[in-house]
Amino acid sequence: MTPQQGGAPATAPVVEFQGISKQFGAVKANANVSFKVRKGSIHGIVGENGAGKSTLMSILYGYYQADSGQILLDGQPAPIRNSQEAIQRGIGMIHQHFMLVDSFTVLENIMLGVEGAMVLDTKFKEAEKRLRELGSQYKLEVDPNVRVEHLSVGAQQRVEILKLIYRGADILILDEPTAVLTPQETDSLFAILRVFREQGKTIILITHKLQEIFALTDRVTVMRAGTVVGEVDTASSSREAVASLMIGRSIESTLSRGPYQPGAVVLDVAHLGLQDAQGVKLLDDVSFQVRAGEIVAVAGVSGNGQSELLEVLAGMRLPSSGQMQYKGQALPYAGRRDADGLPAVYRSLGIAHAPEDRLREGLVKANSVALNTLLGHQHEPAFASGWLLNPQAVLAHAKKLIQEFDVRPTDPTLRVGLLSGGNQQKVVLAREIAAQPALILIGQPTRGVDIGSIETIHRRLLALRDAGIAIVLVSVELEEIRVLADRILVMCGGRITGELAAGDFDTTRIGLMMGGVTQAIVP
């Protein structure tokens, strides 16, 4: 069955971009972009990080204003001056980085901006009832009364989806919607989107995952460097053809790696436990070892302790129990009341950390790319004399990393918040890898990253592993784990429910372990 079968007829364009251009300073995000989106279809937009996909959709949503060109809705010019006007026109958007107020509840976030003139108490009760119905109907259950700041990343994604469904959008824009979803959650989302298409809604899907494009979309527009370089019907094209259009070269299906020859134990974790202020166990009796020259991957549904494990290993949180040894020596957390200052100590020992949430924990959005390449290392003699930075040394260091990791745009003075999500990720990884650590802790290394950059990052990690570096990798992408891991740990409910060698990789078995079936055996 092709993607179009079962959907509404794809005929007249509901959205048309005519010569859209947008520039941020010296950065040309969009340059004369023109294409049409058919009504009642699922239209994919793919391209490398920084290709202009998200900027273009932000213009459609009224978040940005185009410098030139126009947008047509149902064949008529439709200037959209802000997001409220977009919502009124039936356009909804789920951004790659969530647009939620952390201190608000789920219900308050969904009602924000659409409260209406009714008595709020009555309105909120009606909204809560509707929200619970939608959550149950689409298997997107989330407590309407919990604060967003207490939700896992995956649960926050569900809130964004529910918000869009609740507002009844007819044109749905989704920017990397599966970046934080498990395979099962992704399948559920796709089922929802197919139902929406059958109901005559139009979906615009921004993604870097070609398997999603060919599993879901009717047509795909390919962008590179802010321009449209191709447009094809997915039923008559191939992944290889689209990938070649995206990055201007072919992608290798397999990556070379040296033989698995693990060395001495670098990290030894024994009976690690972590409890929150209410006494809830976030980590429960976690034990494992990581050796030099191996990648140990941690798999699991988001919110099952993987994030907390990385935070404890990186010195961001103190464990409630257990022991950790690094190169045979106990890590210096015993007796501390809080983790203040520990990450700096861990960095000095040769432990690097690329956190899962790059914007909250890995970058300072208001600072330049150059300054962000120094975070945690700004007092080192190579970059500073006392408290004074050496601007020339900082810029030279940033330019070197920008070139090595293909960060785009290449201007080190540009505010890092203006970069695409994938290029922000490259800045974080470049900084941590450049420190030449003995142990690297990495959370979701390719979340929101395009196919070309994924290949680059994977090559980097495999080269580090071959050079004898110990790596702990947390990822919700089972394909990424298959490509990179030497050993796989599976977590559920804060516990390790199983361990597999790379050669024993089995999606079904891992899925059962992710569901809490300890050391699952599949006949």
Coordinates of C-alpha atoms in Angstrom, one line a residue:
M1 CA 0.0 0.0 0.0
T2 CA 1.3 3.4 -0.9
P3 CA 1.1 6.3 1.6
Q4 CA -1.7 7.9 -0.4
Q5 CA -4.0 4.9 -0.3
G6 CA -6.8 5.3 2.2
G7 CA -6.3 9.1 2.4
A8 CA -8.4 11.9 1.1
P9 CA -7.8 12.9 -2.6
A10 CA -4.8 15.1 -2.9
T11 CA -5.9 17.8 -5.4
A12 CA -6.0 21.5 -4.9
P13 CA -3.2 23.2 -2.9
V14 CA -4.3 24.3 0.5
V15 CA -0.9 26.1 1.1
E16 CA 1.3 27.7 -1.5
F17 CA 4.7 29.3 -0.8
Q18 CA 5.6 31.9 -3.4
G19 CA 9.2 33.2 -3.4
I20 CA 9.6 33.2 0.4
S21 CA 12.9 34.8 1.6
K22 CA 14.0 35.4 5.2
Q23 CA 17.4 36.6 6.5
F24 CA 18.8 36.9 10.0
G25 CA 21.7 39.3 9.8
A26 CA 24.1 37.7 7.4
V27 CA 22.4 34.4 7.6
K28 CA 20.0 33.6 4.7
A29 CA 17.6 31.1 6.2
N30 CA 15.2 31.0 3.2
A31 CA 16.0 32.1 -0.4
N32 CA 13.1 32.4 -2.9
V33 CA 11.3 29.2 -1.6
S34 CA 8.3 28.2 -3.7
F35 CA 6.2 25.0 -3.6
K36 CA 2.6 23.8 -3.0
V37 CA 1.0 21.5 -0.3
R38 CA -2.0 19.6 -1.5
K39 CA -5.2 19.6 0.6
G40 CA -5.8 16.4 2.5
S41 CA -2.2 15.1 2.2
I42 CA 0.8 14.5 4.4
H43 CA 3.6 16.6 2.9
G44 CA 7.2 16.0 4.1
I45 CA 9.9 18.6 4.3
V46 CA 13.5 17.3 4.6
G47 CA 16.9 18.8 4.5
E48 CA 20.1 19.2 6.5
N49 CA 20.2 21.1 9.8
G50 CA 20.2 24.8 8.8
A51 CA 18.4 24.1 5.5
G52 CA 15.6 26.5 6.5
K53 CA 12.8 24.0 7.1
S54 CA 11.8 25.3 10.6
T55 CA 12.2 28.9 9.6
L56 CA 9.8 28.4 6.7
M57 CA 7.2 26.7 8.8
S58 CA 7.6 29.4 11.5
I59 CA 6.7 32.0 8.8
L60 CA 3.6 30.0 7.9
Y61 CA 2.7 29.9 11.6
G62 CA 3.2 33.7 12.0
Y63 CA 6.2 33.4 14.3
Y64 CA 8.4 35.1 11.7
Q65 CA 7.6 37.5 8.9
A66 CA 9.0 36.9 5.5
D67 CA 11.3 39.6 4.0
S68 CA 9.8 38.9 0.6
G69 CA 7.3 36.6 -1.1
Q70 CA 3.8 35.5 0.0
I71 CA 1.8 32.6 1.3
L72 CA -1.5 31.6 -0.2
L73 CA -4.2 29.6 1.7
D74 CA -6.8 27.9 -0.5
G75 CA -5.5 30.0 -3.4
Q76 CA -5.9 33.4 -1.7
P77 CA -3.0 35.6 -0.3
A78 CA -3.0 35.2 3.4
P79 CA -0.7 37.5 5.4
I80 CA -0.2 35.9 8.8
R81 CA 1.1 38.5 11.3
N82 CA 1.3 36.3 14.4
S83 CA 0.6 32.9 15.8
Q84 CA -2.8 33.9 17.0
E85 CA -3.9 34.7 13.4
A86 CA -2.5 31.3 12.3
I87 CA -4.5 29.5 14.9
Q88 CA -7.6 31.4 13.8
R89 CA -6.9 30.3 10.2
G90 CA -6.8 26.7 11.4
I91 CA -3.0 26.3 11.4
G92 CA -1.3 24.5 14.4
M93 CA 2.4 23.9 14.9
I94 CA 4.4 21.6 17.2
H95 CA 7.9 23.0 17.5
Q96 CA 11.0 20.9 17.7
H97 CA 11.8 22.6 21.1
F98 CA 8.6 22.6 23.1
M99 CA 6.6 25.9 23.5
L100 CA 5.4 25.1 27.0
V101 CA 5.3 27.1 30.3
D102 CA 7.1 24.9 32.8
S103 CA 5.4 26.3 35.8
F104 CA 1.9 25.8 34.3
T105 CA -0.1 22.6 34.5
V106 CA -0.8 20.5 31.3
L107 CA -4.4 21.9 31.3
E108 CA -3.2 25.5 31.7
N109 CA -0.7 25.1 28.8
I110 CA -3.4 23.7 26.5
M111 CA -5.9 26.5 27.4
L112 CA -3.3 29.3 27.2
G113 CA -4.5 31.8 24.6
V114 CA -7.9 30.1 24.0
E115 CA -9.5 30.6 27.4
G116 CA -12.5 32.5 25.9
A117 CA -14.9 34.8 27.8
M118 CA -16.7 32.1 29.8
V119 CA -16.3 31.7 33.5
L120 CA -12.8 30.2 33.6
D121 CA -13.7 27.5 36.2
T122 CA -16.4 26.2 34.0
K123 CA -14.3 26.4 30.9
F124 CA -11.4 24.6 32.5
K125 CA -13.6 21.8 33.7
E126 CA -15.0 21.3 30.2
A127 CA -11.4 21.4 28.8
E128 CA -10.2 18.9 31.3
K129 CA -13.0 16.5 30.3
R130 CA -12.2 16.9 26.6
L131 CA -8.5 16.5 27.2
R132 CA -9.0 13.2 29.1
E133 CA -11.2 12.0 26.2
L134 CA -8.6 12.9 23.6
G135 CA -5.8 11.3 25.6
S136 CA -7.7 8.1 25.9
Q137 CA -8.8 8.1 22.3
Y138 CA -5.3 8.6 20.9
K139 CA -3.4 6.8 23.6
L140 CA -1.7 10.1 24.6
E141 CA -2.7 10.0 28.3
V142 CA -1.2 12.6 30.5
D143 CA -2.4 14.0 33.9
P144 CA -4.0 17.4 33.0
N145 CA -3.3 18.7 36.5
V146 CA 0.5 18.0 36.7
R147 CA 3.0 20.8 36.2
V148 CA 4.9 20.6 32.9
E149 CA 8.2 20.9 34.8
H150 CA 7.5 17.6 36.4
L151 CA 7.0 15.7 33.2
S152 CA 9.5 13.7 31.2
V153 CA 10.6 14.9 27.8
G154 CA 8.3 12.3 26.1
A155 CA 5.3 13.4 28.2
Q156 CA 5.9 17.0 27.3
Q157 CA 5.8 16.0 23.6
R158 CA 2.4 14.4 24.2
V159 CA 1.2 17.6 25.7
E160 CA 2.2 19.5 22.5
I161 CA 0.3 17.0 20.4
L162 CA -2.8 17.2 22.6
K163 CA -2.7 21.0 22.5
L164 CA -2.7 20.9 18.7
I165 CA -5.6 18.3 18.6
Y166 CA -7.6 20.2 21.2
R167 CA -7.4 23.4 19.1
G168 CA -8.9 21.6 16.1
A169 CA -6.3 22.7 13.5
D170 CA -6.9 21.8 9.9
I171 CA -3.3 22.4 8.8
L172 CA -0.9 20.6 11.2
I173 CA 2.8 21.5 11.2
L174 CA 5.0 19.0 13.0
D175 CA 8.7 19.9 13.4
E176 CA 10.7 16.7 14.3
P177 CA 7.7 15.3 16.3
T178 CA 9.2 11.9 16.9
A179 CA 12.6 13.1 18.2
V180 CA 11.7 12.2 21.8
L181 CA 9.2 9.4 21.2
T182 CA 9.8 5.6 21.5
P183 CA 9.1 3.4 18.5
Q184 CA 5.7 2.4 20.0
E185 CA 4.8 6.1 20.6
T186 CA 5.9 6.9 17.0
D187 CA 3.7 4.2 15.6
S188 CA 0.8 5.6 17.6
L189 CA 1.4 9.2 16.4
F190 CA 1.6 8.0 12.8
A191 CA -1.8 6.2 13.2
I192 CA -3.2 9.5 14.5
L193 CA -1.8 11.4 11.5
R194 CA -3.3 8.9 9.1
V195 CA -6.7 9.3 10.7
F196 CA -6.3 13.1 10.4
R197 CA -5.5 12.7 6.7
E198 CA -8.6 10.6 6.2
Q199 CA -10.6 13.4 7.8
G200 CA -9.3 15.8 5.2
K201 CA -6.7 17.6 7.3
T202 CA -3.4 18.6 5.9
I203 CA -0.2 17.6 7.6
I204 CA 3.2 19.2 7.0
L205 CA 6.0 17.0 8.5
I206 CA 9.5 18.2 9.1
T207 CA 11.8 15.3 9.8
H208 CA 15.4 14.1 9.2
K209 CA 14.3 10.5 9.3
L210 CA 13.8 9.1 5.8
Q211 CA 12.1 6.0 7.1
E212 CA 9.3 8.3 8.4
I213 CA 9.1 10.1 5.1
F214 CA 8.5 6.9 3.2
A215 CA 6.3 5.3 5.8
L216 CA 3.9 8.3 6.1
T217 CA 4.1 11.0 3.5
D218 CA 2.5 11.5 0.0
R219 CA 5.0 14.0 -1.3
V220 CA 8.3 15.4 0.0
T221 CA 10.0 18.8 -0.6
V222 CA 13.8 18.7 -0.2
M223 CA 15.7 21.8 1.0
R224 CA 19.3 22.7 1.1
A225 CA 21.0 25.9 2.2
G226 CA 17.6 27.7 2.3
T227 CA 16.4 26.7 -1.1
V228 CA 14.3 24.0 -2.6
V229 CA 16.4 21.5 -4.5
G230 CA 13.8 18.9 -5.3
E231 CA 10.3 17.7 -4.9
V232 CA 9.0 14.1 -5.4
D233 CA 6.1 11.8 -4.8
T234 CA 7.4 9.4 -2.2
A235 CA 5.6 6.4 -3.8
S236 CA 7.8 6.8 -6.9
S237 CA 11.1 7.7 -5.2
S238 CA 13.7 6.1 -3.0
R239 CA 15.5 6.9 0.3
E240 CA 18.8 7.0 -1.6
A241 CA 17.5 9.6 -4.1
V242 CA 16.1 11.8 -1.4
A243 CA 19.3 11.5 0.8
S244 CA 21.4 12.5 -2.2
L245 CA 19.3 15.6 -2.8
M246 CA 19.5 16.5 0.9
I247 CA 23.3 16.5 1.3
G248 CA 24.6 16.5 -2.3
R249 CA 26.3 13.1 -1.8
S250 CA 25.5 9.5 -1.1
I251 CA 25.2 8.1 2.4
E252 CA 27.1 4.9 3.4
S253 CA 24.8 2.2 4.7
T254 CA 27.4 0.8 7.1
L255 CA 30.2 2.5 9.1
S256 CA 33.6 1.0 9.6
R257 CA 34.7 0.2 13.2
G258 CA 37.6 -1.6 14.7
P259 CA 37.4 -4.9 16.4
Y260 CA 35.9 -5.0 19.9
Q261 CA 38.9 -5.0 22.2
P262 CA 37.8 -3.5 25.5
G263 CA 40.5 -2.4 27.9
A264 CA 40.7 -1.6 31.6
V265 CA 37.6 -0.7 33.6
V266 CA 37.1 3.1 33.4
L267 CA 33.7 3.3 35.2
D268 CA 32.4 0.9 37.8
V269 CA 28.9 1.5 39.1
A270 CA 27.7 -0.6 42.0
H271 CA 24.2 -0.7 43.6
L272 CA 23.5 2.9 42.6
G273 CA 20.2 4.4 43.9
L274 CA 18.5 7.8 43.7
Q275 CA 15.4 9.0 45.4
D276 CA 13.5 12.3 44.9
A277 CA 12.3 14.5 47.7
Q278 CA 9.1 12.4 48.1
G279 CA 11.1 9.2 48.5
V280 CA 10.3 7.9 45.0
K281 CA 13.0 5.7 43.6
L282 CA 14.3 7.1 40.4
L283 CA 17.3 4.7 40.2
D284 CA 17.1 1.4 42.0
D285 CA 20.2 -0.9 42.5
V286 CA 21.9 0.0 39.2
S287 CA 25.2 -1.8 38.6
F288 CA 27.4 -2.0 35.5
Q289 CA 30.9 -1.4 34.2
V290 CA 32.3 0.5 31.2
R291 CA 35.7 -0.3 29.8
A292 CA 38.1 1.7 27.7
G293 CA 37.4 1.3 24.0
E294 CA 33.7 0.3 24.2
I295 CA 30.3 1.9 23.8
V296 CA 27.8 0.9 26.4
A297 CA 24.3 2.0 25.3
V298 CA 21.4 2.5 27.6
A299 CA 18.0 1.8 26.0
G300 CA 14.5 2.4 27.5
V301 CA 11.3 4.3 27.2
S302 CA 11.9 8.0 28.1
G303 CA 11.4 8.6 31.8
N304 CA 12.6 5.3 33.1
G305 CA 15.8 6.6 34.8
Q306 CA 18.2 7.0 31.9
S307 CA 18.3 10.8 32.3
E308 CA 18.8 10.6 36.0
L309 CA 21.6 8.0 35.5
L310 CA 23.5 10.4 33.3
E311 CA 23.0 13.3 35.7
V312 CA 24.4 11.3 38.6
L313 CA 27.3 10.0 36.5
A314 CA 28.1 13.6 35.4
G315 CA 28.0 15.0 38.9
M316 CA 24.8 17.0 38.4
R317 CA 23.0 15.0 41.1
L318 CA 24.1 13.1 44.2
P319 CA 23.1 9.5 44.5
S320 CA 21.1 8.3 47.5
S321 CA 23.1 5.1 47.8
G322 CA 25.7 3.0 46.0
Q323 CA 29.2 3.5 44.9
M324 CA 31.0 4.8 41.7
Q325 CA 34.6 4.3 40.8
Y326 CA 36.4 6.1 38.0
K327 CA 39.7 4.5 37.0
G328 CA 39.8 2.6 40.3
Q329 CA 39.2 5.6 42.5
A330 CA 36.0 6.5 44.2
L331 CA 34.3 9.6 42.7
P332 CA 34.3 12.5 45.2
Y333 CA 30.6 12.8 46.1
A334 CA 30.6 11.0 49.5
G335 CA 29.5 13.2 52.3
R336 CA 28.3 16.1 50.2
R337 CA 25.0 17.8 50.8
D338 CA 24.6 18.9 47.2
A339 CA 26.2 18.5 43.8
D340 CA 27.4 22.1 43.6
G341 CA 30.9 22.2 41.9
L342 CA 31.0 18.4 41.2
P343 CA 30.6 18.7 37.4
A344 CA 33.7 20.9 37.3
V345 CA 35.6 18.3 39.4
Y346 CA 34.5 15.5 37.1
R347 CA 35.6 17.5 34.0
S348 CA 39.0 17.9 35.6
L349 CA 39.2 14.1 36.0
G350 CA 38.5 13.6 32.3
I351 CA 34.8 13.0 32.3
A352 CA 32.8 14.7 29.5
H353 CA 29.0 15.1 29.4
A354 CA 26.8 16.0 26.5
P355 CA 23.3 16.3 28.1
E356 CA 20.1 15.2 26.6
D357 CA 18.5 18.7 26.7
R358 CA 21.1 20.8 24.9
L359 CA 19.2 24.1 25.4
R360 CA 18.6 23.8 29.1
E361 CA 21.8 22.1 30.2
G362 CA 24.3 22.3 27.4
L363 CA 24.2 25.8 26.0
V364 CA 23.6 29.4 26.9
K365 CA 21.3 30.6 24.0
A366 CA 22.1 34.3 24.4
N367 CA 25.9 33.7 24.1
S368 CA 27.9 33.3 20.9
V369 CA 28.9 30.0 19.4
A370 CA 32.5 30.8 20.4
L371 CA 31.7 31.2 24.1
N372 CA 29.5 28.1 24.1
T373 CA 32.5 26.0 22.8
L374 CA 34.2 27.0 26.1
L375 CA 31.5 26.3 28.7
G376 CA 33.2 24.5 31.6
H377 CA 36.7 25.2 30.2
Q378 CA 36.7 29.0 30.2
H379 CA 39.3 29.3 33.0
E380 CA 41.9 27.0 31.4
P381 CA 45.2 28.7 30.6
A382 CA 44.9 28.1 26.9
F383 CA 41.9 30.5 26.8
A384 CA 42.3 32.9 29.8
S385 CA 44.7 34.7 32.0
G386 CA 43.0 34.7 35.4
W387 CA 39.5 35.8 34.9
L388 CA 40.2 37.5 31.5
L389 CA 39.5 35.6 28.3
N390 CA 41.8 35.8 25.4
P391 CA 39.5 36.7 22.5
Q392 CA 41.9 35.6 19.8
A393 CA 42.4 32.2 21.4
V394 CA 38.7 31.7 21.9
L395 CA 37.9 32.6 18.3
A396 CA 40.7 30.4 17.0
H397 CA 39.4 27.5 19.1
A398 CA 35.8 28.0 18.0
K399 CA 36.8 28.2 14.3
K400 CA 38.7 25.0 14.5
L401 CA 35.7 23.1 16.1
I402 CA 33.3 24.7 13.6
Q403 CA 35.3 23.3 10.7
E404 CA 35.9 19.9 12.3
F405 CA 32.3 19.4 13.1
D406 CA 30.7 21.2 10.2
V407 CA 28.7 23.6 12.2
R408 CA 26.6 25.9 10.1
P409 CA 26.6 28.9 9.8
T410 CA 30.4 29.1 10.2
D411 CA 30.4 32.5 12.1
P412 CA 31.7 31.9 15.6
T413 CA 30.3 35.3 16.8
L414 CA 26.7 34.3 15.9
R415 CA 24.4 33.8 18.9
V416 CA 24.1 30.1 19.3
G417 CA 20.3 30.4 19.9
L418 CA 20.0 31.3 16.2
L419 CA 21.4 28.0 15.0
S420 CA 19.2 25.0 14.1
G421 CA 18.8 22.3 16.7
G422 CA 21.2 19.9 14.9
N423 CA 23.9 22.5 14.7
Q424 CA 23.5 23.4 18.4
Q425 CA 24.0 19.7 19.1
K426 CA 27.2 19.8 17.1
V427 CA 28.5 22.7 19.2
V428 CA 27.9 20.7 22.4
L429 CA 29.5 17.5 21.1
A430 CA 32.5 19.4 19.6
R431 CA 33.1 21.1 23.0
E432 CA 33.0 17.9 25.0
I433 CA 35.0 15.8 22.5
A434 CA 37.6 18.5 22.2
A435 CA 38.4 18.2 25.9
Q436 CA 40.0 14.8 25.1
P437 CA 38.2 12.9 27.9
A438 CA 38.7 9.3 29.0
L439 CA 35.0 8.9 29.6
I440 CA 32.2 10.5 27.6
L441 CA 28.6 10.5 28.8
I442 CA 26.2 11.3 25.9
G443 CA 22.4 11.7 26.0
Q444 CA 20.4 11.5 22.7
P445 CA 23.4 12.5 20.5
T446 CA 21.4 12.8 17.3
R447 CA 18.1 14.1 18.5
G448 CA 16.7 16.4 15.8
V449 CA 19.9 15.9 13.7
D450 CA 19.8 15.4 9.9
I451 CA 20.9 12.2 8.1
G452 CA 24.2 13.6 7.0
S453 CA 25.1 15.0 10.4
I454 CA 24.0 11.7 12.1
E455 CA 26.5 9.9 9.9
T456 CA 29.2 12.4 10.9
I457 CA 28.4 12.1 14.7
H458 CA 28.3 8.3 14.5
R459 CA 31.7 8.3 12.8
R460 CA 33.1 10.5 15.5
L461 CA 31.9 8.3 18.3
L462 CA 33.1 5.1 16.7
A463 CA 36.6 6.8 16.1
L464 CA 36.7 7.7 19.8
R465 CA 35.8 4.2 20.8
D466 CA 38.5 2.8 18.5
A467 CA 41.0 5.3 20.1
G468 CA 40.3 3.7 23.5
I469 CA 37.7 6.1 25.0
A470 CA 34.9 4.7 27.2
I471 CA 31.5 5.9 26.1
V472 CA 28.1 5.7 27.9
L473 CA 25.3 6.4 25.4
V474 CA 21.7 7.0 26.2
S475 CA 19.4 6.9 23.2
V476 CA 15.7 6.2 22.4
E477 CA 16.7 5.4 18.8
L478 CA 17.1 1.6 18.7
E479 CA 18.7 1.9 15.2
E480 CA 21.3 4.2 16.6
I481 CA 22.0 1.8 19.4
R482 CA 22.3 -1.1 16.9
V483 CA 24.9 0.9 14.9
L484 CA 27.0 2.1 17.8
A485 CA 26.8 -0.2 20.8
D486 CA 29.2 -2.9 21.9
R487 CA 26.9 -3.7 24.9
I488 CA 23.3 -2.7 25.5
L489 CA 21.7 -2.1 28.9
V490 CA 17.9 -1.8 29.0
M491 CA 16.2 0.2 31.8
C492 CA 12.6 0.2 33.1
G493 CA 11.4 1.9 36.2
G494 CA 14.8 2.9 37.3
R495 CA 16.3 -0.6 37.2
I496 CA 18.4 -2.4 34.6
T497 CA 16.1 -5.1 33.3
G498 CA 18.6 -6.8 30.9
E499 CA 21.9 -6.7 29.1
L500 CA 22.7 -7.7 25.6
A501 CA 25.9 -8.0 23.5
A502 CA 25.8 -6.1 20.2
G503 CA 25.6 -9.4 18.4
D504 CA 22.5 -10.4 20.2
F505 CA 20.5 -7.3 19.2
D506 CA 16.9 -8.1 18.9
T507 CA 14.2 -5.4 18.7
T508 CA 11.4 -7.5 20.1
R509 CA 13.5 -8.7 23.0
I510 CA 14.7 -5.2 23.8
G511 CA 11.1 -4.0 23.6
L512 CA 10.0 -6.5 26.2
M513 CA 12.8 -5.5 28.5
M514 CA 11.8 -1.9 28.1
G515 CA 8.4 -3.0 29.3
G516 CA 9.9 -4.5 32.5
V517 CA 10.2 -8.1 31.4
T518 CA 13.6 -9.0 32.9
Q519 CA 16.1 -10.7 30.6
A520 CA 13.3 -11.3 28.1
I521 CA 13.7 -14.5 26.1
V522 CA 12.0 -14.5 22.6
P523 CA 11.6 -18.0 21.1

